[in-house]
CSV table of C-alpha atoms in Angstrom, one decimal:
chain,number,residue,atom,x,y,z
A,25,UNK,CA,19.8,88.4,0.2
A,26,UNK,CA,17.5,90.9,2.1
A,27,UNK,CA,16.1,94.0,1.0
A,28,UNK,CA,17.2,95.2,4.7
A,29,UNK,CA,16.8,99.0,3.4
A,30,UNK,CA,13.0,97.7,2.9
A,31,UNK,CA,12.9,95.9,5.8
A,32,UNK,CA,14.3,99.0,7.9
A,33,UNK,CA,11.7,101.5,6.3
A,34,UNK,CA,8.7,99.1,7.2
A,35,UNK,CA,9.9,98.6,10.9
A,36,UNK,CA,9.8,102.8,11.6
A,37,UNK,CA,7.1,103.5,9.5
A,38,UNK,CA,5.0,101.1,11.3
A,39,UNK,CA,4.3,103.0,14.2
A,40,UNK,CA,2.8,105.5,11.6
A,41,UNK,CA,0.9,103.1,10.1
A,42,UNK,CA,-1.0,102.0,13.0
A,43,UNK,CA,-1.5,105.6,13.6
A,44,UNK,CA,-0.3,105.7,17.5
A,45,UNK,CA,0.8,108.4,19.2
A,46,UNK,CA,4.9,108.5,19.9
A,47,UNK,CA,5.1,107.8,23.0
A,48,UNK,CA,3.3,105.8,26.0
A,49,UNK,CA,0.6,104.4,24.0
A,50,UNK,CA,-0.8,100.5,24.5
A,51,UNK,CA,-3.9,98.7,24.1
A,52,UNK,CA,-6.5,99.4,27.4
A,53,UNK,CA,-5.6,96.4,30.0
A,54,UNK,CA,-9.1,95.1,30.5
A,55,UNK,CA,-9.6,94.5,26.7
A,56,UNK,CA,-5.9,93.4,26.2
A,57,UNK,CA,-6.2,90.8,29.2
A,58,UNK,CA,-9.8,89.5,27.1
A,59,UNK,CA,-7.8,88.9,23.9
A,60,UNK,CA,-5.3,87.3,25.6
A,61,UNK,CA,-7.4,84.5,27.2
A,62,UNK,CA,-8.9,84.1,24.1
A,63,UNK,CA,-5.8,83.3,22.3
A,64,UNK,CA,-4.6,81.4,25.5
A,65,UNK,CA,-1.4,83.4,25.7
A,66,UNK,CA,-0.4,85.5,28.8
A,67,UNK,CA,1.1,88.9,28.7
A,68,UNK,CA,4.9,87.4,29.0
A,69,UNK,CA,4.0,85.5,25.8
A,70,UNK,CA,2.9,88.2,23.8
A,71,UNK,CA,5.4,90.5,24.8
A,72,UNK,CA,8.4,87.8,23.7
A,73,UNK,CA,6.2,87.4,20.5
A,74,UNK,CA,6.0,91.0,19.6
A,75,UNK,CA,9.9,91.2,20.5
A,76,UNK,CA,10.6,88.6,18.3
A,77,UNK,CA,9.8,90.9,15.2
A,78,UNK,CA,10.7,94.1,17.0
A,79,UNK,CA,7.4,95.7,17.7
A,80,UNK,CA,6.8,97.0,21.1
A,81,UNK,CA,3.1,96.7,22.8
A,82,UNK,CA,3.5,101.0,22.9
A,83,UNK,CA,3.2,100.9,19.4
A,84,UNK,CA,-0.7,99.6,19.5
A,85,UNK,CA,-3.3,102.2,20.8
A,86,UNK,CA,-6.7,99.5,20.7
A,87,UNK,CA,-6.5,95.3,20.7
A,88,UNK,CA,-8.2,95.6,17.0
A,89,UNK,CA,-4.9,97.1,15.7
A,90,UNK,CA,-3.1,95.1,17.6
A,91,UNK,CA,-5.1,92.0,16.5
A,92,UNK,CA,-4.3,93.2,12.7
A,93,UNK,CA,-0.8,92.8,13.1
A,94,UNK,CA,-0.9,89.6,15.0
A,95,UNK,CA,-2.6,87.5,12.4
A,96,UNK,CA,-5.8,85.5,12.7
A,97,UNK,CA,-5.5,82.2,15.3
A,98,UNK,CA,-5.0,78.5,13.1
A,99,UNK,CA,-8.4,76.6,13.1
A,100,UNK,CA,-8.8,73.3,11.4
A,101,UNK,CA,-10.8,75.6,8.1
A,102,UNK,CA,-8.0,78.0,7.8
A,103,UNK,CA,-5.1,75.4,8.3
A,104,UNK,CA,-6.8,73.0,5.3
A,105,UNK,CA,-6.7,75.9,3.3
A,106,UNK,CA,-2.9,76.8,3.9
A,107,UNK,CA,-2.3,73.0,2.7
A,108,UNK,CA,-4.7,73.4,-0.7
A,109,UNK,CA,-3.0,76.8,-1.0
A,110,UNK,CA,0.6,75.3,-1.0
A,111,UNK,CA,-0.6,71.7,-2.6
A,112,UNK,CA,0.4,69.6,0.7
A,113,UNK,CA,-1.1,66.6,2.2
A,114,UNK,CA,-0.9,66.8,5.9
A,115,UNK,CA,2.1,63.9,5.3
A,116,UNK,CA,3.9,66.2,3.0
A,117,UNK,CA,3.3,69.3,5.0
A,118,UNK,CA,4.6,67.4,8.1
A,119,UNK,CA,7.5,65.9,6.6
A,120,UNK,CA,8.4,69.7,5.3
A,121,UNK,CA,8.1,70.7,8.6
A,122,UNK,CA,10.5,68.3,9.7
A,123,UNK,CA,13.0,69.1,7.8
A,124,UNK,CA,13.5,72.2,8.6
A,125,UNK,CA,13.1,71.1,12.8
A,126,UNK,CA,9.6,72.6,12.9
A,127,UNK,CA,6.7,72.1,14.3
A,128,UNK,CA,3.0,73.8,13.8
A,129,UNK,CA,2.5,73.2,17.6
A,130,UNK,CA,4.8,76.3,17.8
A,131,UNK,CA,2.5,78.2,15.7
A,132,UNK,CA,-0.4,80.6,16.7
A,133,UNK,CA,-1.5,82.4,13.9
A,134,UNK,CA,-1.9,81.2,10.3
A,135,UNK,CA,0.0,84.1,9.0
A,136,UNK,CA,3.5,83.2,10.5
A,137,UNK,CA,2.8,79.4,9.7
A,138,UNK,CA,2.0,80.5,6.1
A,139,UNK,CA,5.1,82.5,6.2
A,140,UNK,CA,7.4,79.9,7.1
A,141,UNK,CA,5.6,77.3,4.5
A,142,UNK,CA,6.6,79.9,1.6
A,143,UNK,CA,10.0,80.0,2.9
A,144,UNK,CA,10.2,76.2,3.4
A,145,UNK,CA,8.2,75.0,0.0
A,146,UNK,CA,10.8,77.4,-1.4
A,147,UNK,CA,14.0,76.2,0.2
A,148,UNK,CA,13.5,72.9,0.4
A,149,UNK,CA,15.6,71.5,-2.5
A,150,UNK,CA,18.4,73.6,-1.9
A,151,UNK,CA,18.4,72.5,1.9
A,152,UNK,CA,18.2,69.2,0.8
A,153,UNK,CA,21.2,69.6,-1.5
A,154,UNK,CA,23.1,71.3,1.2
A,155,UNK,CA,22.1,68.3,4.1
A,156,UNK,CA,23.8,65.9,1.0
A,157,UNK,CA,26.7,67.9,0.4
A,158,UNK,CA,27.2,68.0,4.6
A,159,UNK,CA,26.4,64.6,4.6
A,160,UNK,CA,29.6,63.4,3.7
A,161,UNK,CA,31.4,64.5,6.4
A,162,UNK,CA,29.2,62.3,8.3
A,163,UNK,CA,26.8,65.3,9.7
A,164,UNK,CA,23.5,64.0,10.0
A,165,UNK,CA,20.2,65.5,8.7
A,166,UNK,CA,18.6,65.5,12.3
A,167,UNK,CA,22.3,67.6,13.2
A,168,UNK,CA,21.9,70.1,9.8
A,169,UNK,CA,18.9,71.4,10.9
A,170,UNK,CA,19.7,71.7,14.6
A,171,UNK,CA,22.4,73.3,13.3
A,172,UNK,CA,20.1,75.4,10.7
A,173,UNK,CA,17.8,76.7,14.0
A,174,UNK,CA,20.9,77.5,16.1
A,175,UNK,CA,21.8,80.1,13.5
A,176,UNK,CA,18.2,81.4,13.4
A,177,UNK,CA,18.7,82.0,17.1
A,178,UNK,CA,21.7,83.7,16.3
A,179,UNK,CA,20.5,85.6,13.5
A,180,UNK,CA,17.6,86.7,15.4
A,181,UNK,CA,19.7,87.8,18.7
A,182,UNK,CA,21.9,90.0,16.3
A,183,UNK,CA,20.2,91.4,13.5
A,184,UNK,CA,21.6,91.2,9.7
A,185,UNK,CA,24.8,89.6,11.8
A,186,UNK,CA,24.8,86.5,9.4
A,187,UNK,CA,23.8,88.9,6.5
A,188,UNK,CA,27.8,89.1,6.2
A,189,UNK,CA,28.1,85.3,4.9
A,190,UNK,CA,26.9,86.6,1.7
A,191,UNK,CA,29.7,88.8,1.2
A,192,UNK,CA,32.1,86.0,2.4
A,193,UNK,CA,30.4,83.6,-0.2
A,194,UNK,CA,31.7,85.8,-2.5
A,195,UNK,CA,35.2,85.8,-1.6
A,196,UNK,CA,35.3,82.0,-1.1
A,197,UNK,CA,34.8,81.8,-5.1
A,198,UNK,CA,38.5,82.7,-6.0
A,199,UNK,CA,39.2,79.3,-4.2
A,200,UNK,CA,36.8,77.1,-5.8
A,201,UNK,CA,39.3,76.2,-8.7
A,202,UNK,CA,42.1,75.5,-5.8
A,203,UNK,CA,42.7,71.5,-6.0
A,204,UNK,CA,45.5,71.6,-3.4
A,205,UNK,CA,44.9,74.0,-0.3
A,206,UNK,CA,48.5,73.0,0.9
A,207,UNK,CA,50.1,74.3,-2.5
A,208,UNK,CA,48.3,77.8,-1.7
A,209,UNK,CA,50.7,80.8,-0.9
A,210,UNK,CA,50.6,81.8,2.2
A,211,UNK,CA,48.9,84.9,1.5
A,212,UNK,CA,46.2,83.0,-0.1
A,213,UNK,CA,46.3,80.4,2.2
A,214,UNK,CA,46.0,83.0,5.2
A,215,UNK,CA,43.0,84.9,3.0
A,216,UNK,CA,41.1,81.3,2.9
A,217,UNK,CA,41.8,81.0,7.0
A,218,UNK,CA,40.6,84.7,7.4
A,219,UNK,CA,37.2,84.1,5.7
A,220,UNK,CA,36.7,80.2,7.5
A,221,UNK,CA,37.7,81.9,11.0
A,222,UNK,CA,35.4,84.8,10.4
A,223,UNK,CA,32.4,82.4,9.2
A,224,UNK,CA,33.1,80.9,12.3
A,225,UNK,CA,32.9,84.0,14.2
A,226,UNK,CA,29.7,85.4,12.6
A,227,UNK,CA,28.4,82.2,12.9
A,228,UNK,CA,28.9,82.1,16.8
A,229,UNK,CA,30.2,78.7,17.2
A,230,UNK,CA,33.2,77.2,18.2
A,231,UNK,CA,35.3,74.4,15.9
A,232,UNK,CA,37.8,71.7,17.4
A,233,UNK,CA,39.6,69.4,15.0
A,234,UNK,CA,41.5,66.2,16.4
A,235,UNK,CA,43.5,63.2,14.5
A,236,UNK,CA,43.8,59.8,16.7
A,237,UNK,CA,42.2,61.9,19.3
A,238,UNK,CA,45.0,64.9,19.5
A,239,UNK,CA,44.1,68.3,18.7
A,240,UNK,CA,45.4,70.4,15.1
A,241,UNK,CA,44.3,73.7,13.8
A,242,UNK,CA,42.4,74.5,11.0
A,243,UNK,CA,45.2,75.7,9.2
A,244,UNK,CA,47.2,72.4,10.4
A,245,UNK,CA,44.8,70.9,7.8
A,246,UNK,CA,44.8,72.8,4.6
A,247,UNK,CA,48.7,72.2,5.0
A,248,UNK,CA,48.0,68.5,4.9
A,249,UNK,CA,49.8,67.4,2.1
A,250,UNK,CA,48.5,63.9,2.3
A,251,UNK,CA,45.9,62.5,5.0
A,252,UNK,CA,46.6,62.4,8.1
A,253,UNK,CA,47.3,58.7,9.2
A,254,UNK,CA,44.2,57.8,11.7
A,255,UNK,CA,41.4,59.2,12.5
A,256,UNK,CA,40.0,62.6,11.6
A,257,UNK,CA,37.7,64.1,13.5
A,258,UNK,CA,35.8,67.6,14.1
A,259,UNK,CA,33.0,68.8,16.6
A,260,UNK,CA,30.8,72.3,16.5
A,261,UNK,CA,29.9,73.8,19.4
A,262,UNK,CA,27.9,76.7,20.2
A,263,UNK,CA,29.8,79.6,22.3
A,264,UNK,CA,27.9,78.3,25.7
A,265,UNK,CA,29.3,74.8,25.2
A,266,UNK,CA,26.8,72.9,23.4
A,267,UNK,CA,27.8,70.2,21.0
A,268,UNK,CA,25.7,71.2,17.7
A,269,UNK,CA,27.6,68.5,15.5
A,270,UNK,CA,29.6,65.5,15.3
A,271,UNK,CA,31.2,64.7,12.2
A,272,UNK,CA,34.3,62.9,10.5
A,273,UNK,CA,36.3,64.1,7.5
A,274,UNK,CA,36.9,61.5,4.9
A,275,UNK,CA,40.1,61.0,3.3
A,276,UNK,CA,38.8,62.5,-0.2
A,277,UNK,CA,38.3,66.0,1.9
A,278,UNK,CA,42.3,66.0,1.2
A,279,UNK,CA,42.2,64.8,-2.4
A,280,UNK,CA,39.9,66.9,-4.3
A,281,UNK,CA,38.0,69.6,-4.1
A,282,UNK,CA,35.7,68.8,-1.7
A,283,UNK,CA,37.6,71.0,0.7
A,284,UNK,CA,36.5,74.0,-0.9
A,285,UNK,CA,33.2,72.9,-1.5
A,286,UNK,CA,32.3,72.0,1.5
A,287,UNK,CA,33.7,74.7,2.7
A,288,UNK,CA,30.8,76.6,0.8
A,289,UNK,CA,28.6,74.4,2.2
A,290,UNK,CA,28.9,75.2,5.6
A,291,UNK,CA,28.1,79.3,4.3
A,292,UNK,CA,25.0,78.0,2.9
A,293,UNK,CA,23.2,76.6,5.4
A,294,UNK,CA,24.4,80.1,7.1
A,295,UNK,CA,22.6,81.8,4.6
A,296,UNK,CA,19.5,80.3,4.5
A,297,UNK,CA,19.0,80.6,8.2
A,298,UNK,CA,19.7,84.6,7.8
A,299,UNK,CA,17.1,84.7,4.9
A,300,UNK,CA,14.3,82.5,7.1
A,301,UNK,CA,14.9,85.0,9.9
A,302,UNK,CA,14.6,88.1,7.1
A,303,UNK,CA,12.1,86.3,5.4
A,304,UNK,CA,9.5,86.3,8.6
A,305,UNK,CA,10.3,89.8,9.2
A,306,UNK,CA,9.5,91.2,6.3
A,307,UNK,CA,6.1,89.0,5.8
A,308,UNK,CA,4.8,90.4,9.3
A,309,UNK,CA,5.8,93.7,8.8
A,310,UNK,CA,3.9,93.5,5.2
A,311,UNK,CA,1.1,91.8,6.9
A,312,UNK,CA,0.6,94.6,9.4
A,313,UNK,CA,1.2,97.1,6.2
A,314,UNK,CA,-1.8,95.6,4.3
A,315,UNK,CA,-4.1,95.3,7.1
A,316,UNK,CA,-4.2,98.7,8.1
A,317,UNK,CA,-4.5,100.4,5.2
């Protein structure tokens, strides 16, 4: 996961680095309003982008240190060399980007797009494996990676908040040998219901399970000892009410495994959307590092 200690020392250091005073300092308005028509951004934009990563304007005493931190605008040169760089063709780097619900429209400086290329060139098996593994529940791709940007969001409202599904990863292992939830004790079983409810919590979403149309409770179904008759089915929505994911539940869910797998499934994709989040962090505070040296 995150060096977050790293992370922590590079956002308080970097007022230092850019060598402003402490307190009341910004970039003169005339010059800042010149760079901003040249980027084609208005002062609300740049503000939401420097919140974005934590960095307020107060921290930049001229536009040329502010300009180091933001990153050098795409151009068609500097994009074609991000591609040969990475060893894309603009087919491969788009279908990346969709994968992972992106878009380079979204994008105004090379640096953040390079960062999120790493991120993605380096992801994208696992995410792919994940999408499979979600897939048979029925969850769609185009549904995996809405649900994959929802936690960014979250991650990004509430900093290192999904950083916990690492350590709930971990206790999820003692139940990876577990063939029949419904034969757990109840203390395990109550442990297992403990780490799903608090995934759920973390993961700021809200989880409704119905057979033939009539709701049951999570732990209604790990005490299934054999399928329910009918139809199973689950939703996800976000805690403002909008539906992130459809999805059935096969009868095997209740036969195997796959309940615990799955299970760790659903962590996974958690996780990776708390290390993209991390992951852009710590590239722009190390971009800003490097450039004023």
């Amino acid at each position: 996961m995150v060096r977050i200690k790293v992370l922590l020392v590079l956002m308080l250091s970097l007022p230092f680095l850019l060598n402003v005073p402490s307190a009341n300092a910004a970039p003169p308005e005339t010059e800042l309003n010149q760079y901003l028509a040249e980027i084609g951004w208005t002062k609300q934009e740049l503000l939401d982008y420097l919140s974005y990563y934590e960095i307020p304007l107060d921290d930049f005493n001229t536009v040329e240190d502010l300009k180091d931190v933001m990153g050098t605008p795409i151009n068609a040169q500097n994009f074609q060399e991000l591609l040969t760089k990475y060893g894309l063709t603009d087919k491969e780097f788009a279908d990346l980007m969709d994968h992972f619900g992106d878009n380079v429209n979204d994008y105004k400086f090379i640096e953040d797009l390079d960062a999120s290329l790493e991120f993605y060139v380096n992801n994208d098996e696992y995410m792919a494996e994940v999408e499979n593994a979600l897939g048979e529940f029925g969850i769609t791709e185009t549904e995996a990676e809405r649900f994959f940007n929802y936690l960014a969001e979250v991650e990004e409202k509430n900093k290192d908040q999904l950083d916990q599904i690492a350590t709930n990863d971990t206790l999820w292992e003692k139940f990876l040998t577990v063939e029949d939830p419904s034969q757990l004790s109840d203390e395990d079983l109550n442990e297992m219901l403990q780490i799903l409810e608090q995934t759920i919590a973390l993961y700021e979403i809200k989880m409704n399970f119905k057979v033939n149309g009539q709701p049951v409770t999570f732990k209604d179904l790990l005490k299934m000892e054999e399928p329910p008759k009918g139809n199973l089915s689950g939703s996800v929505y976000s805690t403002s009410g909008e539906l992130l994911i459809d999805f059935t539940i096969p009868q095997q869910f209740f036969e195997s495994l796959d309940v615990v797998d799955n299970g760790e499934d659903w962590l996974h994709l958690g996780e990776i959307s708390d290390d993209y989040v991390d992951h852009l962090h710590e590239e722009k505070y190390e971009q800003g590092r490097k450039n004023l040296k």
